[in-house]
mmCIF file of N, CA and C and ligand atoms in Angstrom:
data_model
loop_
_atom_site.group_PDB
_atom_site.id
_atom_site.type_symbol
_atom_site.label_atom_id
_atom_site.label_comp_id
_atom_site.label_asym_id
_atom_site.label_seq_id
_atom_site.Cartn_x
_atom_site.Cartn_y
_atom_site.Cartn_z
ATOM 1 N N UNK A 1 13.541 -81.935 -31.884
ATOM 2 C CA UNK A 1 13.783 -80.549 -31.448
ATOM 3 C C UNK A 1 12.640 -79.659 -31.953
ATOM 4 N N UNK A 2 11.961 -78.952 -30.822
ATOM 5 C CA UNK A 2 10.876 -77.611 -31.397
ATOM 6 C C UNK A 2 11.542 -77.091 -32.157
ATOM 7 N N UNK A 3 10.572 -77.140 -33.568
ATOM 8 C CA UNK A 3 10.929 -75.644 -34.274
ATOM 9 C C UNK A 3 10.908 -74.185 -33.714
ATOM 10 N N UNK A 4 12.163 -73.011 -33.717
ATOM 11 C CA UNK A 4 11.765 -71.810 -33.541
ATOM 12 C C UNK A 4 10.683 -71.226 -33.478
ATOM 13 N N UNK A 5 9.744 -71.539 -34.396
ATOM 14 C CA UNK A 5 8.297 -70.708 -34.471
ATOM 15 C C UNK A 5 7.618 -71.378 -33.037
ATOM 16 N N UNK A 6 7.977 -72.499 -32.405
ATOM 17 C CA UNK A 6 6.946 -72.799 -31.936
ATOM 18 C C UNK A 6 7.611 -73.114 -30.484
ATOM 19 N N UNK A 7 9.081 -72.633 -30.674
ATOM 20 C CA UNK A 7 9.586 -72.708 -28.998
ATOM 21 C C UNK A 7 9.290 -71.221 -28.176
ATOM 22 N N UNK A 8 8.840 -71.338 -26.875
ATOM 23 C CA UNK A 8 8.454 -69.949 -26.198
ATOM 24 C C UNK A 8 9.320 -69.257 -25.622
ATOM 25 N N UNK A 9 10.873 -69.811 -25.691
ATOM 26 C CA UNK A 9 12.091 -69.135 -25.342
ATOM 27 C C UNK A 9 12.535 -68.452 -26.292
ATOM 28 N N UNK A 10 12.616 -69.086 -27.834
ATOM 29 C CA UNK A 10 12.697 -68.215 -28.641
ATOM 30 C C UNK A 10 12.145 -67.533 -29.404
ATOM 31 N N UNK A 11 10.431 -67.300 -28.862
ATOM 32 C CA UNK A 11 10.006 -66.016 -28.618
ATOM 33 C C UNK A 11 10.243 -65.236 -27.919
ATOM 34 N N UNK A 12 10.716 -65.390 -26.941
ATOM 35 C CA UNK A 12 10.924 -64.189 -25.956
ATOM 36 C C UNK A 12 12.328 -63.548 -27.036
ATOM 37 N N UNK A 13 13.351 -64.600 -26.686
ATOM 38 C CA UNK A 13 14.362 -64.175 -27.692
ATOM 39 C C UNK A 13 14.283 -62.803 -28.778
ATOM 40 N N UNK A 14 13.241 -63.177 -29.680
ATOM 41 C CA UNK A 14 12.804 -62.569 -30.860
ATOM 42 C C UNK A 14 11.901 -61.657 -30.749
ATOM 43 N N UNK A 15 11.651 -61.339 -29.079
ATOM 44 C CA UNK A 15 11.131 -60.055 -28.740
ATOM 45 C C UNK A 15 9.386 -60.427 -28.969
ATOM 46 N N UNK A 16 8.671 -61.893 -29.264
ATOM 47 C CA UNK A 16 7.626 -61.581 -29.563
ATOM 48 C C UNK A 16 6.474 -62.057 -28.701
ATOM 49 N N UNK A 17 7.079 -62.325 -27.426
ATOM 50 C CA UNK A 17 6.299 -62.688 -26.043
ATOM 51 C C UNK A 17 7.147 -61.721 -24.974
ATOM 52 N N UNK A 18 6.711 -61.427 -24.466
ATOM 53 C CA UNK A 18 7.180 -60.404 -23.219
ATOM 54 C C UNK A 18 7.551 -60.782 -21.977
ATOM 55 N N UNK A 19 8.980 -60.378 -21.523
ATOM 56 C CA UNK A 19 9.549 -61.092 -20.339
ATOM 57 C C UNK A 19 10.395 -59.837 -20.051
ATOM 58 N N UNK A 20 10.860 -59.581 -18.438
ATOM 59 C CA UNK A 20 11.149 -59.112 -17.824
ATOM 60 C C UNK A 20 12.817 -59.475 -17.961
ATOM 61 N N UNK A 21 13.437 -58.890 -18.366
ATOM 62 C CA UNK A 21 14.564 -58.699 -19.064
ATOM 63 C C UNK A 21 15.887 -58.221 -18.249
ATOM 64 N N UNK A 22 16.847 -58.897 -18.035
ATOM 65 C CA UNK A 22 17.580 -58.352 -17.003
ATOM 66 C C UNK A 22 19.196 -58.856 -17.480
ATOM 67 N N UNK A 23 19.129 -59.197 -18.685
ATOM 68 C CA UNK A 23 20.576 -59.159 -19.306
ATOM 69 C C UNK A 23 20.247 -59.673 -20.864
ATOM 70 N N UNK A 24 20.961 -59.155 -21.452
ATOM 71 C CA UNK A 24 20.873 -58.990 -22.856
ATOM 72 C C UNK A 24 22.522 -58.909 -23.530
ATOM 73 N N UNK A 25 22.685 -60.349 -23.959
ATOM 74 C CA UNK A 25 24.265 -59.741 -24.227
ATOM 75 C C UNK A 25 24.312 -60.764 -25.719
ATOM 76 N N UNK A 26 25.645 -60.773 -26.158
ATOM 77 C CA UNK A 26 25.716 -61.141 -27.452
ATOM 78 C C UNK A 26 25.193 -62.910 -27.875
ATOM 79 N N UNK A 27 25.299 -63.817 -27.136
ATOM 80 C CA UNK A 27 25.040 -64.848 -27.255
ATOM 81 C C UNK A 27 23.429 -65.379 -26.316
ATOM 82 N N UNK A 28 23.672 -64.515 -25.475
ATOM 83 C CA UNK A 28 22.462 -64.905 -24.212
ATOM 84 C C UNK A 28 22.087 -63.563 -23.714
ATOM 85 N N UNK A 29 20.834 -64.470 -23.046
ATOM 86 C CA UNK A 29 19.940 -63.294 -22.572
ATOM 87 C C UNK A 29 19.431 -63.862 -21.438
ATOM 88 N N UNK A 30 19.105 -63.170 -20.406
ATOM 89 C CA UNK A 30 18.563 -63.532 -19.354
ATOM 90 C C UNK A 30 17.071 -62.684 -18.533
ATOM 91 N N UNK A 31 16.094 -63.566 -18.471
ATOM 92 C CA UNK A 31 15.261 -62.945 -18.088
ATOM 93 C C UNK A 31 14.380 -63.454 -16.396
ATOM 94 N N UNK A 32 13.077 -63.459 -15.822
ATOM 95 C CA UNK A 32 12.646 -63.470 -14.885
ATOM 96 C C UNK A 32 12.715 -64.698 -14.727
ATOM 97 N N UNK A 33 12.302 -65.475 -14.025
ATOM 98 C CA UNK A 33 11.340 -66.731 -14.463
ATOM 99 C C UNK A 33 9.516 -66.170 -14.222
ATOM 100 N N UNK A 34 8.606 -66.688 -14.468
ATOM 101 C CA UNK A 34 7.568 -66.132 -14.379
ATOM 102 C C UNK A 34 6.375 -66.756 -13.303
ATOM 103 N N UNK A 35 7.337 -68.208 -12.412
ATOM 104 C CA UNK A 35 7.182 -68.480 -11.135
ATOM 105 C C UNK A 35 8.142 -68.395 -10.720
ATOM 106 N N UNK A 36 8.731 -67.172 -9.864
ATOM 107 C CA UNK A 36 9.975 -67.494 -9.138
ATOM 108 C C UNK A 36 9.904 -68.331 -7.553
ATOM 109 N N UNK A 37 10.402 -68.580 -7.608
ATOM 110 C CA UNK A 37 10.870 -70.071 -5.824
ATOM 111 C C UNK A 37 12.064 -69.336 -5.401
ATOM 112 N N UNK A 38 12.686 -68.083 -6.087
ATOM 113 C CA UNK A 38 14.014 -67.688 -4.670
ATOM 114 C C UNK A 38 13.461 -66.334 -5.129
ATOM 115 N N UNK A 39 14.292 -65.227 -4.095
ATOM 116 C CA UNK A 39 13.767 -63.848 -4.117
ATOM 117 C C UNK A 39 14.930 -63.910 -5.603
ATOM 118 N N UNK A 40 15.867 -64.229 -5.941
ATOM 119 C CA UNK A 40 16.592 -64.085 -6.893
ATOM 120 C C UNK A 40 16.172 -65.496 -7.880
ATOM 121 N N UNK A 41 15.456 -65.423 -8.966
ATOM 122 C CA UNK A 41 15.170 -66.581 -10.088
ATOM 123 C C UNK A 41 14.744 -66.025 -11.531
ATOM 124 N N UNK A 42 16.419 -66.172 -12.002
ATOM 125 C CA UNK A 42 16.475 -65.682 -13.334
ATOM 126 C C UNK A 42 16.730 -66.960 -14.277
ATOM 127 N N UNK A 43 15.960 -67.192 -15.532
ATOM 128 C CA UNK A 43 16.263 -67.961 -16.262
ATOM 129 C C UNK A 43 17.915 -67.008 -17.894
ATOM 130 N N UNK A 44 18.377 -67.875 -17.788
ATOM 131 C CA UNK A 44 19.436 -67.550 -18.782
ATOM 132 C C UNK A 44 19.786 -68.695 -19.649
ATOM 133 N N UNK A 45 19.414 -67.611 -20.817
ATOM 134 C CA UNK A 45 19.367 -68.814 -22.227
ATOM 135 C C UNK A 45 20.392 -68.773 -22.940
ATOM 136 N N UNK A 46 20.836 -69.196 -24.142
ATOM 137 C CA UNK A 46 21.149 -68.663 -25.504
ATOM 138 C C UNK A 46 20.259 -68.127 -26.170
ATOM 139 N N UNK A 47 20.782 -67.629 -27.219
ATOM 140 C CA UNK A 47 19.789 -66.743 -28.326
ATOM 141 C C UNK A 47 19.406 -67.757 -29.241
ATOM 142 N N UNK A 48 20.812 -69.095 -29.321
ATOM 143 C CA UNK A 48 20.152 -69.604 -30.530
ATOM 144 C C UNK A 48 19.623 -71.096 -29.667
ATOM 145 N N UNK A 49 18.567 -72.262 -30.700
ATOM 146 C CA UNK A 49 17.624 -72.479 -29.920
ATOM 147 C C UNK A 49 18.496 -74.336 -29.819
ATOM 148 N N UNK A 50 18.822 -74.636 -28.393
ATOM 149 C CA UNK A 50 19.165 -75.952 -28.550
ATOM 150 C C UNK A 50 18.790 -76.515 -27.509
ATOM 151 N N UNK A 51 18.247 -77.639 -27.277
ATOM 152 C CA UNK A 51 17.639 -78.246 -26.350
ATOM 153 C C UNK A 51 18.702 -78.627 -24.655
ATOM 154 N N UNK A 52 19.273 -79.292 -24.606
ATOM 155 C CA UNK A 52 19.770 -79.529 -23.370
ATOM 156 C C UNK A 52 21.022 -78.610 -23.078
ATOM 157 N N UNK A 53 21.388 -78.604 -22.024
ATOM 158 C CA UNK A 53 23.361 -78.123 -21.412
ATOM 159 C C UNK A 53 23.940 -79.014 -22.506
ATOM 160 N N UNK A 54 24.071 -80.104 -22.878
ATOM 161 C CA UNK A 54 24.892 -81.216 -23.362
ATOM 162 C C UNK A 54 24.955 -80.401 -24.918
ATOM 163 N N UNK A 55 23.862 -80.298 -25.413
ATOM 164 C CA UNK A 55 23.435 -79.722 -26.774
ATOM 165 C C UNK A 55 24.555 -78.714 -26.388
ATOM 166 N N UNK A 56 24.477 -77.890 -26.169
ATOM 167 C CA UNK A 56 24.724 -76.374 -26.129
ATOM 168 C C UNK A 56 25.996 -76.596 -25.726
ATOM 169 N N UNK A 57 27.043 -77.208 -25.200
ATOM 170 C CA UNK A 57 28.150 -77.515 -24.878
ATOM 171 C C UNK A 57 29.106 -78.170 -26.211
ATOM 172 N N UNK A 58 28.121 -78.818 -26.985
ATOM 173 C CA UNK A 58 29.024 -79.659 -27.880
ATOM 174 C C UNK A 58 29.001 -78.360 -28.957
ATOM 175 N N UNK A 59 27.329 -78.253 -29.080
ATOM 176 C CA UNK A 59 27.099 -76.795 -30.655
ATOM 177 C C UNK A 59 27.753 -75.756 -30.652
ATOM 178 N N UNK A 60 27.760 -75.122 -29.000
ATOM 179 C CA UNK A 60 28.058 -73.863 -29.109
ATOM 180 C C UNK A 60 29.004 -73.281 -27.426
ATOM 181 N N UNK A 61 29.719 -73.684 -27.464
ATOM 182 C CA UNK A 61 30.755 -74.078 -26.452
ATOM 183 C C UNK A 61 30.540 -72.643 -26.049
ATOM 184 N N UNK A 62 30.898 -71.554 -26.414
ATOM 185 C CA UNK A 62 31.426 -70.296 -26.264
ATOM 186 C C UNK A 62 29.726 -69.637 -25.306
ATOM 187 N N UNK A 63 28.880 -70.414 -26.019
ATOM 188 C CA UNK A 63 27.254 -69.534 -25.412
ATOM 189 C C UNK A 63 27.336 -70.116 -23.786
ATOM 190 N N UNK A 64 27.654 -71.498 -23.903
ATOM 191 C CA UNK A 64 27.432 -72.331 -22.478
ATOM 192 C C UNK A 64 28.769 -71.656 -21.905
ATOM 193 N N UNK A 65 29.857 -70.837 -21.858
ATOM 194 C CA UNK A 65 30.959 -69.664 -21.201
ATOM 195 C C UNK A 65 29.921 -69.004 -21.060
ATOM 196 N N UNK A 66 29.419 -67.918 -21.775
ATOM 197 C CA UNK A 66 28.988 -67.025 -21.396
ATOM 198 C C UNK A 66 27.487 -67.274 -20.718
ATOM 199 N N UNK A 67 27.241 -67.836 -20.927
ATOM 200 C CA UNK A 67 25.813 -68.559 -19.495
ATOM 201 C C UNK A 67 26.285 -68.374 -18.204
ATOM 202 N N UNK A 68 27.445 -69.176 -18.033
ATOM 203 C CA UNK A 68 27.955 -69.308 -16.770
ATOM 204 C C UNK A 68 27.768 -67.754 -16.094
ATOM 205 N N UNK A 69 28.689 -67.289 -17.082
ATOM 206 C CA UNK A 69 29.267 -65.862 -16.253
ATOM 207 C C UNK A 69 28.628 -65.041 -16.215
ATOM 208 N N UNK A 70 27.185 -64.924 -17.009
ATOM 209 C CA UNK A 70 25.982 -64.123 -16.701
ATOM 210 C C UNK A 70 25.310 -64.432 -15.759
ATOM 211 N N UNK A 71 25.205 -65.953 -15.446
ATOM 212 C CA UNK A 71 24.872 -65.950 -14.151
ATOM 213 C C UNK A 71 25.432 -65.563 -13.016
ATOM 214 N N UNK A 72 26.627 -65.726 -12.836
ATOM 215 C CA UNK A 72 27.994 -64.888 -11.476
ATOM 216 C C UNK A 72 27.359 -63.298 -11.481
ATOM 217 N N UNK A 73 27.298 -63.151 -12.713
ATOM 218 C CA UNK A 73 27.022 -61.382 -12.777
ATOM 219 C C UNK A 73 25.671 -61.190 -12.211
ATOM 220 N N UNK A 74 25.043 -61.840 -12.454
ATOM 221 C CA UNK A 74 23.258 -61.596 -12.166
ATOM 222 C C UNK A 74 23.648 -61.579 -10.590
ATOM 223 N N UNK A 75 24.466 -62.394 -9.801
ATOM 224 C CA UNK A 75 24.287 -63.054 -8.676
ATOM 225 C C UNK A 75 24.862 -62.142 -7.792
ATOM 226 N N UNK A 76 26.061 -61.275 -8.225
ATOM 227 C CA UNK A 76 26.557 -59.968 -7.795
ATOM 228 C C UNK A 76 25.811 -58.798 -7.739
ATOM 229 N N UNK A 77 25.109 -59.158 -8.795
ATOM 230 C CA UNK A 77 24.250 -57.542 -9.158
ATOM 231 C C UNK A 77 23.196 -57.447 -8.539
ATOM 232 N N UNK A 78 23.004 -58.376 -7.708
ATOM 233 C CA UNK A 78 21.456 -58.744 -6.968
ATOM 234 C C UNK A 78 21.617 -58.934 -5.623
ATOM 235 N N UNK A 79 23.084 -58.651 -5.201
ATOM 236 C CA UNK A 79 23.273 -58.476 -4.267
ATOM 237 C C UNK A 79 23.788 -59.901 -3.434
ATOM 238 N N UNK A 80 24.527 -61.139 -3.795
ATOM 239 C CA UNK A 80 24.024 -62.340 -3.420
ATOM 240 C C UNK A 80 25.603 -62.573 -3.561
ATOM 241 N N UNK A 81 26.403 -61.701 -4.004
ATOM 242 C CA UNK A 81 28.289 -62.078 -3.783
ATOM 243 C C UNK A 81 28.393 -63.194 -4.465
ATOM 244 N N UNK A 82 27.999 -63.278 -5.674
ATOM 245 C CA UNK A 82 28.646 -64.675 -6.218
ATOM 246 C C UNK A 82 28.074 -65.945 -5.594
ATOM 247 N N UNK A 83 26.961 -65.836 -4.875
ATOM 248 C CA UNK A 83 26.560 -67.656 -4.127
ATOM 249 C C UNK A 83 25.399 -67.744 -5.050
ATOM 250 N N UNK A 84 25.319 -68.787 -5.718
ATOM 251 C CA UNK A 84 23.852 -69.030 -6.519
ATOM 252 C C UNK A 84 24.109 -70.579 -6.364
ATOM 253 N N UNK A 85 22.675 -70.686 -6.729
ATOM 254 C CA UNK A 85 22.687 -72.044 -7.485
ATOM 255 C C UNK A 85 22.225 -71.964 -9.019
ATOM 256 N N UNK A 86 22.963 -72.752 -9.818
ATOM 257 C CA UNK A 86 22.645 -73.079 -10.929
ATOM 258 C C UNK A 86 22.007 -74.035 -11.439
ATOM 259 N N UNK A 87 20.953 -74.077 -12.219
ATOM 260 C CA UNK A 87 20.124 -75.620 -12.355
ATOM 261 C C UNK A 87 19.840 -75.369 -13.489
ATOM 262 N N UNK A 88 20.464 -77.106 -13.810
ATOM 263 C CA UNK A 88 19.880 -77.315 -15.644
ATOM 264 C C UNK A 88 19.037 -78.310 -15.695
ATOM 265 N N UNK A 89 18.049 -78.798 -15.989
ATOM 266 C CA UNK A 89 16.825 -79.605 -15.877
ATOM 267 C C UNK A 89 16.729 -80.313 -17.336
ATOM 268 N N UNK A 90 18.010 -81.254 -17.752
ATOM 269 C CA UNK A 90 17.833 -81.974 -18.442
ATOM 270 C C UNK A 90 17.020 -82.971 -18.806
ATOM 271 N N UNK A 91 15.830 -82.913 -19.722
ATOM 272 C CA UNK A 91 14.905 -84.172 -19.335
ATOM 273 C C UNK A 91 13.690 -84.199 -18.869
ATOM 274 N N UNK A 92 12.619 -84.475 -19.302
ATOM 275 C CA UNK A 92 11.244 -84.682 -18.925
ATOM 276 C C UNK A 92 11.279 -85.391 -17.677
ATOM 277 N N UNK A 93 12.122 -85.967 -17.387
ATOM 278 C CA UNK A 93 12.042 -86.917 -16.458
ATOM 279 C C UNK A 93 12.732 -86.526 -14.843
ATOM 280 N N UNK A 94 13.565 -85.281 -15.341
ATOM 281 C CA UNK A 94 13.951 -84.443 -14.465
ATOM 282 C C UNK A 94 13.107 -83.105 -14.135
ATOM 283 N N UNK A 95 12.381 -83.051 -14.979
ATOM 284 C CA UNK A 95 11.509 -81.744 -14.794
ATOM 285 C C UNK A 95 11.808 -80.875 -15.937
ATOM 286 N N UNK A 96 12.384 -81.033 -16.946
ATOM 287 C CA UNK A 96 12.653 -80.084 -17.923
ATOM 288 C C UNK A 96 11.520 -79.961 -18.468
ATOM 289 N N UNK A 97 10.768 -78.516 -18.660
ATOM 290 C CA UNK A 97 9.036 -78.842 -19.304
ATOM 291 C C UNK A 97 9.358 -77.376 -20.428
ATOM 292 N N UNK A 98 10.291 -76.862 -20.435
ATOM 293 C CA UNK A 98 10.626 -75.688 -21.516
ATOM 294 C C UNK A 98 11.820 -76.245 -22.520
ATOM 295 N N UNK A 99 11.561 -76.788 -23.500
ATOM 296 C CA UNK A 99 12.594 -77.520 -24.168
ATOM 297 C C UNK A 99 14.015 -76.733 -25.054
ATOM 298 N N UNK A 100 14.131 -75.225 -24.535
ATOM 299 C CA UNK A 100 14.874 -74.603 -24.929
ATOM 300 C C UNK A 100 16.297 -74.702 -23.829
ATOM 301 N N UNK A 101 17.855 -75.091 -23.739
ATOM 302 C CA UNK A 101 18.070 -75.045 -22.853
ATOM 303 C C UNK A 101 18.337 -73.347 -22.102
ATOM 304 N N UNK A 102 18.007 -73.654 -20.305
ATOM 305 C CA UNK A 102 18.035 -72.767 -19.770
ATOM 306 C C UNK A 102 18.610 -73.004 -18.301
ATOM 307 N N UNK A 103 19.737 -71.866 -18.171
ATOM 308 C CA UNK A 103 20.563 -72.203 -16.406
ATOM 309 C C UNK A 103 19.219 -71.292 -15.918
ATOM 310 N N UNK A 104 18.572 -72.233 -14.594
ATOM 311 C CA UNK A 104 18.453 -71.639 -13.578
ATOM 312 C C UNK A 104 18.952 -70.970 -12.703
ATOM 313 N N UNK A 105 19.259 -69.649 -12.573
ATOM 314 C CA UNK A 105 19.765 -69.127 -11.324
ATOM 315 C C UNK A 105 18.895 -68.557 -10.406
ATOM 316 N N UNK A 106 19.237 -69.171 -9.026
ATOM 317 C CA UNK A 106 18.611 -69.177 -7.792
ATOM 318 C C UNK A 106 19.025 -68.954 -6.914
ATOM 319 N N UNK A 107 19.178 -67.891 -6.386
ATOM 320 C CA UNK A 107 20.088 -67.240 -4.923
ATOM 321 C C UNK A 107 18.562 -66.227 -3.746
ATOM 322 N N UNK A 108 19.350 -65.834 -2.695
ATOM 323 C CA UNK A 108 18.849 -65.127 -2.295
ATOM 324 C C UNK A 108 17.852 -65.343 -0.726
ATOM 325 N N UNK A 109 18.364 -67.091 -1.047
ATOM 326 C CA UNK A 109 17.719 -67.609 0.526
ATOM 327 C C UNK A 109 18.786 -69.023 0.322
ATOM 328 N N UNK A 110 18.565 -69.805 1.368
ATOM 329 C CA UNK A 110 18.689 -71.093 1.675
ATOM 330 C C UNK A 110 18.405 -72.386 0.815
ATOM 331 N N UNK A 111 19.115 -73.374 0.436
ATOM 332 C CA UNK A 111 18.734 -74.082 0.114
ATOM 333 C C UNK A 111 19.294 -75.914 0.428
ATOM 334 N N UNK A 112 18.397 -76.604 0.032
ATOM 335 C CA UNK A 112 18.650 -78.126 1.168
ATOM 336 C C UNK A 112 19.322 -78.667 0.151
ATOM 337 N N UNK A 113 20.021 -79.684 0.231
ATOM 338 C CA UNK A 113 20.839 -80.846 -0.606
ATOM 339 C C UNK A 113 20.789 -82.430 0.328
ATOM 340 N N UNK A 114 20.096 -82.863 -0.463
ATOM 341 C CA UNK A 114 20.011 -82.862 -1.861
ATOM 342 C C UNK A 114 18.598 -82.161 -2.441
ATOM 343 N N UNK A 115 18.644 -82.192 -3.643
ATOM 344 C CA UNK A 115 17.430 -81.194 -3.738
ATOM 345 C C UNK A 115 16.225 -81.994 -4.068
ATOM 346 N N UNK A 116 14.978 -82.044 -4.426
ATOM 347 C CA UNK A 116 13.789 -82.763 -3.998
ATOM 348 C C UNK A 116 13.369 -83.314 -5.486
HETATM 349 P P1 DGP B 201 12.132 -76.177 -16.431
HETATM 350 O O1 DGP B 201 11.057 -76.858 -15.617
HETATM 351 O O2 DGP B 201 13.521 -76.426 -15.881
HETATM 352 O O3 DGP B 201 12.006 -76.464 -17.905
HETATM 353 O O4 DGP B 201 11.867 -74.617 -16.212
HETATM 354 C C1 DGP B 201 11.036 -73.859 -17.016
HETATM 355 C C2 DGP B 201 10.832 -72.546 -16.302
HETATM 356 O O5 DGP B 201 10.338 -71.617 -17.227
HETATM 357 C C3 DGP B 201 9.815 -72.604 -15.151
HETATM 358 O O6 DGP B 201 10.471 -72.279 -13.921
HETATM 359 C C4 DGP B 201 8.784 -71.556 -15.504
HETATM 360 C C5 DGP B 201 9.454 -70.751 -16.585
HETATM 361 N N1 DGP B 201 8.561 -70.249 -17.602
HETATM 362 C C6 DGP B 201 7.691 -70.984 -18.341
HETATM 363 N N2 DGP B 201 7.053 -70.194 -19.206
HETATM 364 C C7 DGP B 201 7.548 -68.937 -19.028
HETATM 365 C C8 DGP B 201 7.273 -67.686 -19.659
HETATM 366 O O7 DGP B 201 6.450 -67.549 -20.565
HETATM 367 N N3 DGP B 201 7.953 -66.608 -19.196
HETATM 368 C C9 DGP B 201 8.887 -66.706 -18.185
HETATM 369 N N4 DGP B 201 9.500 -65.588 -17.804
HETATM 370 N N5 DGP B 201 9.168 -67.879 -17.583
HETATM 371 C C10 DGP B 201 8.502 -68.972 -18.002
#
């Protein structure tokens, strides 16, 4: 597991890299992504720093609740009625290349299944 000092999610976290900020609540925070792929692509973290969904489900049950439902909220507030997709990218091997875990939320157009 990255140490804090040297994960870039929890810099942003700790306010000491700069991200476009669009929920801020007691356990999680949610910000841009900084390539977005939907007109709606917000990454939403925890505050504290654990590597996969699985991690964060067993450590901190209550952060992976409130993930969820910040994402529903993002997805309302953006105009998108509750339809998103959510993506967790467990794994180098899946594409996980930010080792902090983070729900993708992605609404705002179309999307194919299965996914690529
Ligand atoms: P994943 O491949 O699932 O680990 O997704 C990592 C995402 O993080 C990817 O879509 C790009 C985004 N990202 C990487 N670095 C930064 C950053 O410094 N700021 C922001 N806002 N997003 C970042």
């Amino acid at each position: 597991m990255a140490e804090r000092t040297e994960c870039l999610f929890c810099r942003i976290v700790d306010g000491d890299l700069p991200a476009t900020l669009v929920h801020e609540g007691e356990r999680v925070v949610a910000f841009r992504d900084v390539t977005p792929v939907a007109p709606t692509h917000v990454l939403v973290i925890p505050r504290e720093h654990h590597v996969t969904v699985t991690d964060l489900g067993r450590d901190e049950p209550a952060a992976l609740v409130e993930l969820v439902a910040v994402a529903d909220r993002i997805s309302h507030a953006e105009g998108h009625a509750g339809d998103y997709r959510l993506v967790f990218n467990s794994g180098a091997a899946v594409g996980q290349s930010v080792f902090h875990v983070h729900g993708h939320v992605l609404a705002g157009r179309g999307f194919t299944w299965p996914p690529g």
